[in-house]
Amino acid sequence: GGAWALAASLFFGGRGGAPTLGAGALLLGLVVFATHLGRLYRRRRRRALDVHMPFALAAVVFGLIAVGLLVAGLLVGRPPADRLWVVAGWLVVAGWVETAIQGFLYKIGTFLTWLHRYAPVAGRRPVPRLEDLYSRPLALLGWASWSAGVGLGGVAAGLGERTVMLAAAVLLGAGGLAFAINAARVGSH
């Protein structure tokens, strides 16, 4: 409800404390989600983290930071041209959304490929495990590079520093390349 409340309050002019209440509700919802996600993974029987989990955890952290900046900016009345909004927007799009998409594509894309290619012959001949369809070390290297690039990109957006932006772009490119290589590897099955 927080996202809808925030969007509706901004659509109708954003007067009073309605945008801040909507953003606060969004932040509260994300905190509840993050807490639930942490509890699920602490209670699971399998101790090793699936490859999508570092992406999911990083996405949640970026989302918490972005929405926290949104709430703070609304509370103190930052003007529309303030860099804070660029940083928050960057962390929502590149940090929260794109990082989550990468992670869940590792899980969903790999499973659908395995299901299409190997499920019909499972039990009649040896088939690879899901983890055998991609390179886990490359995926984790890509996650680290992508996450560092997102964080550095947020710093660059806040400072307006061109050199930092270029460094962030290199890290994001390396993370994206690692993902593309693994996606091609999964697709080759």
PDB file of C-alpha atoms in Angstrom:
ATOM      1  CA  GLY A   1       0.000   0.000   0.000  1.00  0.00           C
ATOM      2  CA  GLY A   2       2.910   2.397   0.562  1.00  0.00           C
ATOM      3  CA  ALA A   3       3.824   2.633  -3.124  1.00  0.00           C
ATOM      4  CA  TRP A   4       0.204   3.320  -4.069  1.00  0.00           C
ATOM      5  CA  ALA A   5      -0.201   5.885  -1.306  1.00  0.00           C
ATOM      6  CA  LEU A   6       2.987   7.656  -2.366  1.00  0.00           C
ATOM      7  CA  ALA A   7       2.039   7.615  -6.060  1.00  0.00           C
ATOM      8  CA  ALA A   8      -1.508   8.829  -5.383  1.00  0.00           C
ATOM      9  CA  SER A   9      -0.358  11.618  -3.091  1.00  0.00           C
ATOM     10  CA  LEU A  10       2.171  12.836  -5.666  1.00  0.00           C
ATOM     11  CA  PHE A  11      -0.395  12.552  -8.474  1.00  0.00           C
ATOM     12  CA  PHE A  12      -2.784  14.776  -6.543  1.00  0.00           C
ATOM     13  CA  GLY A  13      -0.196  17.441  -5.835  1.00  0.00           C
ATOM     14  CA  GLY A  14       1.802  16.011  -2.957  1.00  0.00           C
ATOM     15  CA  ARG A  15       0.458  18.416  -0.362  1.00  0.00           C
ATOM     16  CA  GLY A  16       0.919  18.024   3.358  1.00  0.00           C
ATOM     17  CA  GLY A  17       2.536  14.956   4.792  1.00  0.00           C
ATOM     18  CA  ALA A  18       0.829  12.462   2.454  1.00  0.00           C
ATOM     19  CA  PRO A  19       3.939  11.750   0.333  1.00  0.00           C
ATOM     20  CA  THR A  20       6.032  11.230   3.466  1.00  0.00           C
ATOM     21  CA  LEU A  21       3.408   8.881   4.941  1.00  0.00           C
ATOM     22  CA  GLY A  22       3.282   6.918   1.678  1.00  0.00           C
ATOM     23  CA  ALA A  23       7.077   6.691   1.519  1.00  0.00           C
ATOM     24  CA  GLY A  24       7.163   5.699   5.188  1.00  0.00           C
ATOM     25  CA  ALA A  25       4.641   2.930   4.546  1.00  0.00           C
ATOM     26  CA  LEU A  26       6.754   1.752   1.601  1.00  0.00           C
ATOM     27  CA  LEU A  27       9.850   1.689   3.813  1.00  0.00           C
ATOM     28  CA  LEU A  28       7.994  -0.206   6.528  1.00  0.00           C
ATOM     29  CA  GLY A  29       6.787  -2.772   3.983  1.00  0.00           C
ATOM     30  CA  LEU A  30      10.318  -3.240   2.676  1.00  0.00           C
ATOM     31  CA  VAL A  31      11.664  -3.690   6.218  1.00  0.00           C
ATOM     32  CA  VAL A  32       9.012  -6.353   6.867  1.00  0.00           C
ATOM     33  CA  PHE A  33       9.936  -8.070   3.578  1.00  0.00           C
ATOM     34  CA  ALA A  34      13.663  -7.970   4.407  1.00  0.00           C
ATOM     35  CA  THR A  35      12.986  -9.380   7.878  1.00  0.00           C
ATOM     36  CA  HIS A  36      10.842 -12.164   6.454  1.00  0.00           C
ATOM     37  CA  LEU A  37      13.457 -12.998   3.813  1.00  0.00           C
ATOM     38  CA  GLY A  38      16.168 -13.176   6.472  1.00  0.00           C
ATOM     39  CA  ARG A  39      14.031 -15.419   8.667  1.00  0.00           C
ATOM     40  CA  LEU A  40      13.284 -17.771   5.750  1.00  0.00           C
ATOM     41  CA  TYR A  41      16.949 -18.208   4.965  1.00  0.00           C
ATOM     42  CA  ARG A  42      18.033 -18.630   8.573  1.00  0.00           C
ATOM     43  CA  ARG A  43      15.513 -21.454   9.056  1.00  0.00           C
ATOM     44  CA  ARG A  44      16.160 -23.347   5.845  1.00  0.00           C
ATOM     45  CA  ARG A  45      17.735 -26.786   6.023  1.00  0.00           C
ATOM     46  CA  ARG A  46      20.183 -26.327   3.171  1.00  0.00           C
ATOM     47  CA  ARG A  47      23.077 -24.260   4.476  1.00  0.00           C
ATOM     48  CA  ALA A  48      24.672 -23.242   1.172  1.00  0.00           C
ATOM     49  CA  LEU A  49      23.115 -20.154  -0.378  1.00  0.00           C
ATOM     50  CA  ASP A  50      21.694 -20.499  -3.857  1.00  0.00           C
ATOM     51  CA  VAL A  51      23.399 -18.275  -6.412  1.00  0.00           C
ATOM     52  CA  HIS A  52      20.434 -15.896  -6.632  1.00  0.00           C
ATOM     53  CA  MET A  53      20.518 -15.053  -2.916  1.00  0.00           C
ATOM     54  CA  PRO A  54      23.451 -12.596  -2.919  1.00  0.00           C
ATOM     55  CA  PHE A  55      21.616 -10.724  -5.687  1.00  0.00           C
ATOM     56  CA  ALA A  56      18.343 -10.754  -3.743  1.00  0.00           C
ATOM     57  CA  LEU A  57      19.992  -9.581  -0.522  1.00  0.00           C
ATOM     58  CA  ALA A  58      21.894  -6.810  -2.325  1.00  0.00           C
ATOM     59  CA  ALA A  59      18.671  -5.735  -4.053  1.00  0.00           C
ATOM     60  CA  VAL A  60      16.864  -5.481  -0.717  1.00  0.00           C
ATOM     61  CA  VAL A  61      19.716  -3.453   0.791  1.00  0.00           C
ATOM     62  CA  PHE A  62      19.729  -1.068  -2.187  1.00  0.00           C
ATOM     63  CA  GLY A  63      15.952  -0.783  -1.913  1.00  0.00           C
ATOM     64  CA  LEU A  64      16.119   0.015   1.802  1.00  0.00           C
ATOM     65  CA  ILE A  65      18.736   2.705   1.189  1.00  0.00           C
ATOM     66  CA  ALA A  66      16.756   4.195  -1.719  1.00  0.00           C
ATOM     67  CA  VAL A  67      13.460   4.336   0.153  1.00  0.00           C
ATOM     68  CA  GLY A  68      15.248   5.600   3.273  1.00  0.00           C
ATOM     69  CA  LEU A  69      16.674   8.460   1.177  1.00  0.00           C
ATOM     70  CA  LEU A  70      13.189   9.102  -0.213  1.00  0.00           C
ATOM     71  CA  VAL A  71      11.703   9.365   3.276  1.00  0.00           C
ATOM     72  CA  ALA A  72      14.573  11.568   4.492  1.00  0.00           C
ATOM     73  CA  GLY A  73      14.330  13.844   1.468  1.00  0.00           C
ATOM     74  CA  LEU A  74      10.596  14.278   1.908  1.00  0.00           C
ATOM     75  CA  LEU A  75      10.921  14.884   5.648  1.00  0.00           C
ATOM     76  CA  VAL A  76      13.456  17.686   5.238  1.00  0.00           C
ATOM     77  CA  GLY A  77      11.821  19.111   2.108  1.00  0.00           C
ATOM     78  CA  ARG A  78      14.648  18.671  -0.400  1.00  0.00           C
ATOM     79  CA  PRO A  79      13.911  20.608  -3.622  1.00  0.00           C
ATOM     80  CA  PRO A  80      13.034  18.714  -6.836  1.00  0.00           C
ATOM     81  CA  ALA A  81      16.439  19.413  -8.453  1.00  0.00           C
ATOM     82  CA  ASP A  82      18.409  18.001  -5.509  1.00  0.00           C
ATOM     83  CA  ARG A  83      20.909  15.214  -6.294  1.00  0.00           C
ATOM     84  CA  LEU A  84      19.350  13.127  -3.522  1.00  0.00           C
ATOM     85  CA  TRP A  85      16.474  12.237  -5.854  1.00  0.00           C
ATOM     86  CA  VAL A  86      18.885  11.106  -8.562  1.00  0.00           C
ATOM     87  CA  VAL A  87      20.692   8.883  -6.067  1.00  0.00           C
ATOM     88  CA  ALA A  88      17.409   7.424  -4.780  1.00  0.00           C
ATOM     89  CA  GLY A  89      16.188   6.822  -8.332  1.00  0.00           C
ATOM     90  CA  TRP A  90      19.481   5.182  -9.317  1.00  0.00           C
ATOM     91  CA  LEU A  91      19.355   2.876  -6.306  1.00  0.00           C
ATOM     92  CA  VAL A  92      15.754   1.907  -7.060  1.00  0.00           C
ATOM     93  CA  VAL A  93      16.322   1.139 -10.733  1.00  0.00           C
ATOM     94  CA  ALA A  94      19.893  -0.185 -10.936  1.00  0.00           C
ATOM     95  CA  GLY A  95      20.163  -1.354  -7.336  1.00  0.00           C
ATOM     96  CA  TRP A  96      16.811  -2.736  -6.328  1.00  0.00           C
ATOM     97  CA  VAL A  97      15.127  -3.707  -9.600  1.00  0.00           C
ATOM     98  CA  GLU A  98      17.986  -4.672 -11.920  1.00  0.00           C
ATOM     99  CA  THR A  99      19.943  -6.523  -9.237  1.00  0.00           C
ATOM    100  CA  ALA A 100      16.867  -8.542  -8.269  1.00  0.00           C
ATOM    101  CA  ILE A 101      16.140  -9.328 -11.918  1.00  0.00           C
ATOM    102  CA  GLN A 102      19.663 -10.655 -12.469  1.00  0.00           C
ATOM    103  CA  GLY A 103      19.473 -12.855  -9.399  1.00  0.00           C
ATOM    104  CA  PHE A 104      16.076 -14.309 -10.156  1.00  0.00           C
ATOM    105  CA  LEU A 105      16.991 -14.922 -13.783  1.00  0.00           C
ATOM    106  CA  TYR A 106      19.753 -17.179 -12.476  1.00  0.00           C
ATOM    107  CA  LYS A 107      17.109 -19.142 -10.605  1.00  0.00           C
ATOM    108  CA  ILE A 108      14.211 -19.057 -13.060  1.00  0.00           C
ATOM    109  CA  GLY A 109      16.115 -19.173 -16.353  1.00  0.00           C
ATOM    110  CA  THR A 110      18.256 -22.057 -15.198  1.00  0.00           C
ATOM    111  CA  PHE A 111      15.251 -24.003 -13.908  1.00  0.00           C
ATOM    112  CA  LEU A 112      13.215 -23.479 -17.084  1.00  0.00           C
ATOM    113  CA  THR A 113      16.166 -24.524 -19.239  1.00  0.00           C
ATOM    114  CA  TRP A 114      16.694 -27.657 -17.142  1.00  0.00           C
ATOM    115  CA  LEU A 115      12.980 -28.429 -17.191  1.00  0.00           C
ATOM    116  CA  HIS A 116      12.773 -28.120 -20.974  1.00  0.00           C
ATOM    117  CA  ARG A 117      16.013 -29.896 -21.810  1.00  0.00           C
ATOM    118  CA  TYR A 118      16.576 -32.470 -19.065  1.00  0.00           C
ATOM    119  CA  ALA A 119      13.281 -33.247 -17.290  1.00  0.00           C
ATOM    120  CA  PRO A 120      12.068 -35.501 -20.130  1.00  0.00           C
ATOM    121  CA  VAL A 121      15.152 -37.744 -19.769  1.00  0.00           C
ATOM    122  CA  ALA A 122      15.642 -37.541 -15.987  1.00  0.00           C
ATOM    123  CA  GLY A 123      15.670 -41.000 -14.466  1.00  0.00           C
ATOM    124  CA  ARG A 124      16.581 -42.664 -17.751  1.00  0.00           C
ATOM    125  CA  ARG A 125      20.050 -41.193 -18.048  1.00  0.00           C
ATOM    126  CA  PRO A 126      22.315 -38.926 -15.981  1.00  0.00           C
ATOM    127  CA  VAL A 127      21.359 -35.261 -16.098  1.00  0.00           C
ATOM    128  CA  PRO A 128      23.190 -32.210 -14.757  1.00  0.00           C
ATOM    129  CA  ARG A 129      22.151 -30.419 -11.598  1.00  0.00           C
ATOM    130  CA  LEU A 130      20.838 -26.881 -11.971  1.00  0.00           C
ATOM    131  CA  GLU A 131      24.147 -25.555 -10.606  1.00  0.00           C
ATOM    132  CA  ASP A 132      26.011 -27.340 -13.405  1.00  0.00           C
ATOM    133  CA  LEU A 133      24.378 -25.160 -16.066  1.00  0.00           C
ATOM    134  CA  TYR A 134      26.313 -21.998 -15.122  1.00  0.00           C
ATOM    135  CA  SER A 135      29.579 -21.009 -13.477  1.00  0.00           C
ATOM    136  CA  ARG A 136      28.950 -20.188  -9.811  1.00  0.00           C
ATOM    137  CA  PRO A 137      32.335 -18.429  -9.348  1.00  0.00           C
ATOM    138  CA  LEU A 138      31.631 -16.248 -12.389  1.00  0.00           C
ATOM    139  CA  ALA A 139      28.130 -15.492 -11.090  1.00  0.00           C
ATOM    140  CA  LEU A 140      29.490 -14.420  -7.695  1.00  0.00           C
ATOM    141  CA  LEU A 141      32.223 -12.341  -9.316  1.00  0.00           C
ATOM    142  CA  GLY A 142      29.549 -10.721 -11.467  1.00  0.00           C
ATOM    143  CA  TRP A 143      27.397 -10.055  -8.403  1.00  0.00           C
ATOM    144  CA  ALA A 144      30.305  -8.441  -6.541  1.00  0.00           C
ATOM    145  CA  SER A 145      31.243  -6.307  -9.531  1.00  0.00           C
ATOM    146  CA  TRP A 146      27.640  -5.298 -10.253  1.00  0.00           C
ATOM    147  CA  SER A 147      26.898  -4.472  -6.610  1.00  0.00           C
ATOM    148  CA  ALA A 148      30.092  -2.422  -6.256  1.00  0.00           C
ATOM    149  CA  GLY A 149      29.194  -0.612  -9.481  1.00  0.00           C
ATOM    150  CA  VAL A 150      25.693   0.190  -8.230  1.00  0.00           C
ATOM    151  CA  GLY A 151      27.049   1.518  -4.929  1.00  0.00           C
ATOM    152  CA  LEU A 152      29.758   3.525  -6.643  1.00  0.00           C
ATOM    153  CA  GLY A 153      27.202   4.811  -9.143  1.00  0.00           C
ATOM    154  CA  GLY A 154      25.086   6.084  -6.261  1.00  0.00           C
ATOM    155  CA  VAL A 155      28.097   7.873  -4.785  1.00  0.00           C
ATOM    156  CA  ALA A 156      28.926   9.309  -8.226  1.00  0.00           C
ATOM    157  CA  ALA A 157      25.366  10.557  -8.683  1.00  0.00           C
ATOM    158  CA  GLY A 158      25.471  12.206  -5.274  1.00  0.00           C
ATOM    159  CA  LEU A 159      28.811  13.889  -5.867  1.00  0.00           C
ATOM    160  CA  GLY A 160      28.492  14.531  -9.589  1.00  0.00           C
ATOM    161  CA  GLU A 161      32.038  13.216  -9.974  1.00  0.00           C
ATOM    162  CA  ARG A 162      32.810  12.067 -13.542  1.00  0.00           C
ATOM    163  CA  THR A 163      35.780   9.823 -12.679  1.00  0.00           C
ATOM    164  CA  VAL A 164      33.722   7.942 -10.098  1.00  0.00           C
ATOM    165  CA  MET A 165      30.953   7.550 -12.687  1.00  0.00           C
ATOM    166  CA  LEU A 166      33.392   5.976 -15.129  1.00  0.00           C
ATOM    167  CA  ALA A 167      34.680   3.573 -12.484  1.00  0.00           C
ATOM    168  CA  ALA A 168      31.078   2.607 -11.682  1.00  0.00           C
ATOM    169  CA  ALA A 169      30.401   2.039 -15.380  1.00  0.00           C
ATOM    170  CA  VAL A 170      33.395  -0.313 -15.664  1.00  0.00           C
ATOM    171  CA  LEU A 171      32.219  -2.329 -12.655  1.00  0.00           C
ATOM    172  CA  LEU A 172      28.646  -2.464 -13.943  1.00  0.00           C
ATOM    173  CA  GLY A 173      29.892  -3.532 -17.362  1.00  0.00           C
ATOM    174  CA  ALA A 174      31.980  -6.320 -15.851  1.00  0.00           C
ATOM    175  CA  GLY A 175      29.014  -7.514 -13.781  1.00  0.00           C
ATOM    176  CA  GLY A 176      26.726  -7.392 -16.796  1.00  0.00           C
ATOM    177  CA  LEU A 177      29.264  -9.279 -18.901  1.00  0.00           C
ATOM    178  CA  ALA A 178      29.564 -12.028 -16.285  1.00  0.00           C
ATOM    179  CA  PHE A 179      25.785 -12.356 -16.281  1.00  0.00           C
ATOM    180  CA  ALA A 180      25.648 -12.460 -20.100  1.00  0.00           C
ATOM    181  CA  ILE A 181      28.343 -15.150 -20.268  1.00  0.00           C
ATOM    182  CA  ASN A 182      26.474 -17.286 -17.753  1.00  0.00           C
ATOM    183  CA  ALA A 183      23.159 -16.695 -19.537  1.00  0.00           C
ATOM    184  CA  ALA A 184      24.753 -17.870 -22.791  1.00  0.00           C
ATOM    185  CA  ARG A 185      26.138 -20.903 -20.989  1.00  0.00           C
ATOM    186  CA  VAL A 186      22.687 -21.780 -19.618  1.00  0.00           C
ATOM    187  CA  GLY A 187      21.150 -21.171 -23.036  1.00  0.00           C
ATOM    188  CA  SER A 188      23.655 -23.476 -24.715  1.00  0.00           C
ATOM    189  CA  HIS A 189      22.041 -26.462 -23.027  1.00  0.00           C
TER     190      HIS A 189
END
